[in-house]
Tab-separated table of C-alpha atoms in Angstrom:
chain	number	residue	atom	x	y	z
A	1	MET	CA	55.041	213.040	-88.841
A	2	SER	CA	51.611	211.509	-89.334
A	3	THR	CA	48.531	211.180	-87.165
A	4	VAL	CA	45.702	208.713	-86.758
A	5	GLU	CA	42.502	209.250	-84.811
A	6	THR	CA	40.784	206.618	-82.677
A	7	ARG	CA	37.677	207.248	-80.592
A	8	GLY	CA	38.238	210.969	-80.920
A	9	VAL	CA	41.868	210.841	-79.728
A	10	ARG	CA	44.628	211.908	-82.122
A	11	LEU	CA	47.832	209.841	-82.004
A	12	ARG	CA	51.111	210.983	-83.528
A	13	TYR	CA	53.418	208.494	-85.286
A	14	ALA	CA	56.425	208.543	-87.615
A	15	VAL	CA	57.598	205.961	-90.158
A	16	ALA	CA	61.110	205.533	-91.583
A	17	GLY	CA	62.891	202.942	-93.711
A	18	GLU	CA	61.770	199.993	-95.802
A	19	GLY	CA	61.227	196.280	-95.237
A	20	GLU	CA	59.132	194.490	-92.637
A	21	PRO	CA	57.702	196.914	-90.074
A	22	VAL	CA	58.997	197.169	-86.512
A	23	VAL	CA	56.593	199.067	-84.279
A	24	PHE	CA	58.038	200.510	-81.058
A	25	VAL	CA	55.751	200.908	-78.035
A	26	ASN	CA	56.805	203.477	-75.421
A	27	ASP	CA	57.302	202.979	-71.726
A	28	ALA	CA	55.047	204.837	-69.293
A	29	GLY	CA	55.501	208.591	-69.466
A	30	PHE	CA	58.504	208.653	-71.782
A	31	GLY	CA	58.286	210.158	-75.251
A	32	ALA	CA	59.520	208.758	-78.543
A	33	TRP	CA	63.046	209.939	-77.646
A	34	LEU	CA	63.295	206.619	-75.790
A	35	TRP	CA	64.062	204.946	-79.132
A	36	SER	CA	66.586	207.521	-80.362
A	37	HIS	CA	69.434	205.068	-79.796
A	38	LEU	CA	67.733	201.942	-81.214
A	39	GLN	CA	65.472	203.051	-84.037
A	40	PRO	CA	68.293	204.384	-86.281
A	41	ALA	CA	70.062	201.003	-86.081
A	42	LEU	CA	67.030	199.306	-87.650
A	43	VAL	CA	66.236	201.791	-90.401
A	44	GLY	CA	67.290	200.301	-93.735
A	45	PRO	CA	66.566	196.604	-93.357
A	46	TYR	CA	63.337	197.426	-91.506
A	47	ARG	CA	60.508	199.910	-91.678
A	48	THR	CA	60.377	201.497	-88.238
A	49	VAL	CA	57.355	203.062	-86.572
A	50	VAL	CA	57.576	205.198	-83.429
A	51	TRP	CA	54.511	206.782	-81.858
A	52	ASP	CA	53.384	208.683	-78.802
A	53	LEU	CA	51.011	206.934	-76.429
A	54	ARG	CA	47.933	208.945	-75.573
A	55	GLY	CA	49.016	211.428	-72.928
A	56	THR	CA	52.525	211.755	-74.373
A	57	GLY	CA	54.295	214.177	-76.696
A	58	GLU	CA	52.200	215.309	-79.645
A	59	SER	CA	49.391	212.799	-79.086
A	60	ASP	CA	46.245	213.972	-77.323
A	61	THR	CA	45.931	213.742	-73.543
A	62	PRO	CA	42.375	212.734	-72.634
A	63	GLY	CA	41.487	212.363	-68.978
A	64	GLY	CA	42.778	209.287	-67.172
A	65	PRO	CA	43.357	206.817	-65.760
A	66	TYR	CA	43.855	204.788	-68.926
A	67	ALA	CA	42.836	201.165	-69.287
A	68	LEU	CA	45.201	198.665	-70.860
A	69	GLU	CA	42.450	197.766	-73.332
A	70	THR	CA	42.361	201.383	-74.530
A	71	LEU	CA	46.109	201.437	-75.149
A	72	LEU	CA	45.746	198.165	-77.079
A	73	GLU	CA	43.169	199.832	-79.305
A	74	ASP	CA	45.567	202.729	-79.835
A	75	LEU	CA	48.342	200.374	-80.946
A	76	GLY	CA	45.881	198.686	-83.291
A	77	ALA	CA	44.962	202.048	-84.794
A	78	VAL	CA	48.614	202.838	-85.525
A	79	ILE	CA	49.198	199.422	-87.109
A	80	SER	CA	46.069	199.834	-89.242
A	81	ALA	CA	47.248	203.287	-90.301
A	82	ILE	CA	50.498	201.923	-91.720
A	83	ASP	CA	48.465	199.212	-93.506
A	84	GLU	CA	50.628	196.245	-92.550
A	85	ARG	CA	49.466	192.671	-91.998
A	86	ARG	CA	52.704	191.404	-90.453
A	87	VAL	CA	54.567	193.384	-87.791
A	88	HIS	CA	57.318	193.004	-85.213
A	89	LEU	CA	56.670	194.696	-81.871
A	90	VAL	CA	59.310	196.174	-79.547
A	91	GLY	CA	57.997	197.453	-76.218
A	92	ALA	CA	59.632	198.798	-73.074
A	93	GLY	CA	58.034	198.688	-69.616
A	94	LEU	CA	54.349	199.463	-70.059
A	95	GLY	CA	54.928	199.211	-73.814
A	96	GLY	CA	56.057	195.619	-73.366
A	97	VAL	CA	52.816	194.745	-71.597
A	98	ILE	CA	50.833	196.403	-74.406
A	99	ALA	CA	52.841	194.465	-77.011
A	100	LEU	CA	52.338	191.145	-75.208
A	101	GLU	CA	48.593	191.587	-74.891
A	102	TYR	CA	48.304	192.738	-78.500
A	103	ALA	CA	50.139	189.612	-79.670
A	104	ARG	CA	47.818	187.436	-77.594
A	105	GLU	CA	44.816	188.915	-79.383
A	106	HIS	CA	46.221	189.159	-82.929
A	107	ASP	CA	47.973	186.585	-85.109
A	108	HIS	CA	49.798	189.046	-87.407
A	109	VAL	CA	52.605	189.737	-84.907
A	110	ALA	CA	55.739	188.028	-86.243
A	111	SER	CA	57.899	188.583	-83.153
A	112	LEU	CA	57.984	190.316	-79.787
A	113	THR	CA	60.832	192.049	-78.007
A	114	VAL	CA	59.982	193.268	-74.512
A	115	LEU	CA	62.440	195.300	-72.457
A	116	GLY	CA	62.245	195.715	-68.683
A	117	THR	CA	58.682	194.434	-68.614
A	118	ALA	CA	56.516	192.656	-66.059
A	119	GLU	CA	52.986	192.762	-64.733
A	120	GLY	CA	51.889	195.613	-62.504
A	121	ASP	CA	52.444	193.749	-59.244
A	122	ALA	CA	56.181	193.462	-60.046
A	123	VAL	CA	56.548	197.219	-60.578
A	124	ASP	CA	57.809	199.471	-57.789
A	125	ALA	CA	55.041	202.076	-57.819
A	126	ASP	CA	57.014	204.639	-55.822
A	127	ALA	CA	60.105	204.328	-58.019
A	128	LEU	CA	57.935	204.602	-61.123
A	129	ALA	CA	56.244	207.733	-59.791
A	130	SER	CA	59.643	209.270	-59.021
A	131	LEU	CA	60.378	209.459	-62.764
A	132	THR	CA	57.795	212.229	-63.174
A	133	ALA	CA	59.101	215.795	-63.210
A	134	PRO	CA	57.884	219.186	-64.518
A	135	ALA	CA	58.876	219.877	-68.111
A	136	ASP	CA	60.057	223.378	-67.189
A	137	ASP	CA	62.465	222.209	-64.462
A	138	PRO	CA	65.671	220.762	-65.995
A	139	ASP	CA	67.185	219.984	-62.602
A	140	ALA	CA	64.137	217.977	-61.546
A	141	LEU	CA	64.080	216.147	-64.878
A	142	ARG	CA	67.733	215.227	-64.421
A	143	GLU	CA	67.319	214.143	-60.792
A	144	SER	CA	64.290	212.017	-61.634
A	145	LEU	CA	66.486	209.900	-63.918
A	146	GLU	CA	68.375	208.527	-60.901
A	147	ALA	CA	65.824	205.725	-60.540
A	148	ALA	CA	65.842	204.982	-64.276
A	149	PHE	CA	69.558	204.291	-64.737
A	150	ALA	CA	72.101	202.161	-62.914
A	151	PRO	CA	74.144	203.970	-60.246
A	152	GLY	CA	76.885	206.181	-61.688
A	153	VAL	CA	75.432	206.566	-65.192
A	154	LEU	CA	74.322	210.176	-64.723
A	155	GLU	CA	77.729	211.227	-63.437
A	156	ALA	CA	79.636	209.316	-66.115
A	157	HIS	CA	77.701	210.727	-69.086
A	158	PRO	CA	76.710	214.326	-68.274
A	159	GLU	CA	76.436	215.526	-71.880
A	160	GLU	CA	74.191	212.635	-72.890
A	161	ILE	CA	72.034	213.171	-69.808
A	162	ASP	CA	71.712	216.855	-70.708
A	163	ARG	CA	70.475	215.807	-74.148
A	164	ILE	CA	67.948	213.418	-72.608
A	165	VAL	CA	66.716	216.171	-70.284
A	166	GLU	CA	66.053	218.375	-73.332
A	167	TRP	CA	64.196	215.543	-75.043
A	168	ARG	CA	62.146	214.850	-71.931
A	169	ALA	CA	61.125	218.487	-71.603
A	170	ARG	CA	59.799	218.387	-75.146
A	171	ASP	CA	58.427	214.855	-75.515
A	172	ASP	CA	57.496	213.298	-72.174
A	173	ALA	CA	53.961	213.127	-70.818
A	174	ASP	CA	52.740	215.894	-68.550
A	175	PRO	CA	51.906	214.939	-64.933
A	176	ASP	CA	48.331	213.953	-65.846
A	177	GLY	CA	49.553	211.783	-68.701
A	178	TRP	CA	52.162	210.161	-66.471
A	179	ALA	CA	49.560	209.342	-63.840
A	180	ALA	CA	47.101	207.953	-66.397
A	181	GLN	CA	49.739	205.702	-67.973
A	182	ARG	CA	51.104	204.552	-64.612
A	183	ALA	CA	47.602	203.452	-63.673
A	184	ALA	CA	47.375	201.336	-66.824
A	185	TRP	CA	50.637	199.582	-66.005
A	186	LEU	CA	50.121	199.105	-62.272
A	187	GLY	CA	46.727	197.563	-62.980
A	188	ALA	CA	48.015	195.298	-65.749
A	189	ASP	CA	47.634	191.538	-65.403
A	190	LEU	CA	48.652	188.864	-67.897
A	191	PRO	CA	46.693	185.836	-66.672
A	192	ASP	CA	46.653	184.127	-70.084
A	193	ARG	CA	50.326	184.494	-70.953
A	194	TYR	CA	50.395	180.826	-72.008
A	195	GLU	CA	48.229	181.908	-74.964
A	196	ILE	CA	50.969	184.242	-76.253
A	197	THR	CA	52.642	181.876	-78.710
A	198	THR	CA	54.539	184.564	-80.636
A	199	PRO	CA	58.353	184.220	-80.398
A	200	ALA	CA	59.347	186.612	-77.608
A	201	LEU	CA	62.740	187.986	-76.619
A	202	VAL	CA	62.446	189.163	-73.014
A	203	VAL	CA	65.308	191.420	-71.883
A	204	SER	CA	65.989	192.508	-68.310
A	205	GLY	CA	68.353	195.037	-66.748
A	206	ALA	CA	70.316	193.627	-63.831
A	207	GLU	CA	69.982	196.888	-61.864
A	208	ASP	CA	66.413	197.774	-62.803
A	209	ARG	CA	64.849	199.621	-59.851
A	210	ILE	CA	61.436	200.010	-61.511
A	211	VAL	CA	60.765	196.382	-62.490
A	212	ASP	CA	62.053	193.421	-60.514
A	213	PRO	CA	64.438	191.711	-62.990
A	214	THR	CA	63.530	188.304	-61.554
A	215	ALA	CA	59.924	188.968	-62.588
A	216	THR	CA	61.089	189.770	-66.118
A	217	ALA	CA	63.047	186.496	-66.196
A	218	ARG	CA	60.008	184.631	-64.899
A	219	LEU	CA	57.883	186.153	-67.651
A	220	ALA	CA	60.252	184.692	-70.247
A	221	GLU	CA	60.009	181.266	-68.623
A	222	GLU	CA	56.217	181.339	-68.643
A	223	LEU	CA	55.833	182.394	-72.270
A	224	PRO	CA	55.575	179.319	-74.533
A	225	ARG	CA	58.225	180.702	-76.920
A	226	GLY	CA	59.995	183.126	-74.619
A	227	GLU	CA	63.768	183.622	-74.432
A	228	HIS	CA	65.394	185.577	-71.607
A	229	LEU	CA	68.354	187.880	-72.185
A	230	PRO	CA	69.834	189.486	-69.046
A	231	LEU	CA	71.894	192.638	-69.581
A	232	GLU	CA	73.680	195.182	-67.439
A	233	GLY	CA	71.942	198.441	-66.631
A	234	GLY	CA	68.925	199.946	-64.939
A	235	HIS	CA	65.387	200.345	-66.245
A	236	LEU	CA	66.555	202.505	-69.142
A	237	PHE	CA	69.138	199.969	-70.276
A	238	PRO	CA	67.795	200.339	-73.863
A	239	VAL	CA	69.419	203.784	-73.673
A	240	SER	CA	72.522	203.147	-71.556
A	241	GLU	CA	73.287	199.803	-73.246
A	242	SER	CA	71.880	200.771	-76.629
A	243	GLN	CA	74.629	199.234	-78.789
A	244	VAL	CA	74.289	195.834	-77.153
A	245	VAL	CA	70.499	195.986	-77.342
A	246	ALA	CA	70.614	197.039	-80.998
A	247	ASP	CA	72.929	194.158	-81.920
A	248	GLU	CA	70.757	191.623	-80.102
A	249	LEU	CA	67.563	193.058	-81.554
A	250	LEU	CA	68.863	193.001	-85.132
A	251	ALA	CA	70.003	189.392	-84.766
A	252	TRP	CA	66.629	188.431	-83.293
A	253	LEU	CA	64.659	190.156	-86.046
A	254	ASP	CA	66.832	188.826	-88.861
A	255	GLU	CA	66.067	185.267	-87.779
A	256	ARG	CA	62.334	185.954	-87.874
A	257	THR	CA	62.000	187.955	-91.078
A	258	ASP	CA	60.615	186.473	-94.264
């Protein structure tokens, strides 16, 4: 584990593998466990970077709400710390918005993959807030996942859900961090999306109750080089449909790697 400091805030990140770097950007509130099913599939051909947004896991939690511009600076600090001039970005939810805006402002992003992402006005604020639960209450952590997965997933995979609950208790943001990150997402606007000319794979979950999947599809249509990939699953389809997502992501990256 490594850390980088920006404007007095310490951010935790971890690097694994070789090759062109793939930087993962977390969804609101969730810790780096979110990538536990995807990151290992990329290690080897790619150098992977996972990090905790401010307010999450082992990164500092300054007072909120957070501005999208601040989270963009944080991503820039992590990319500078790994000393790479060409990166691929993979972001989920809020992380997808951060990745999109970063690519609009920087020309060293080789490709974008955004998962379950849309602007703040396409996010169900109540459903998003329902994902928050106390770290010391396993039952509440488990119940709060109902809105994150498609119906029936929790009942069909109890052992995996138990593992996720343990990860959440250790890695997720505390209530203040959740609220600060939610504010950044709900206030996010992408008025200049036509300026984002980076190749972008935009993936939606058909049963996403946090982000309207039609808004995710519309985002792909409005990006100059966007491609839409609809998949089964709820908002956390990168977890429930991880094998499919990993296969699609590897194929996408391989076509855009020097």
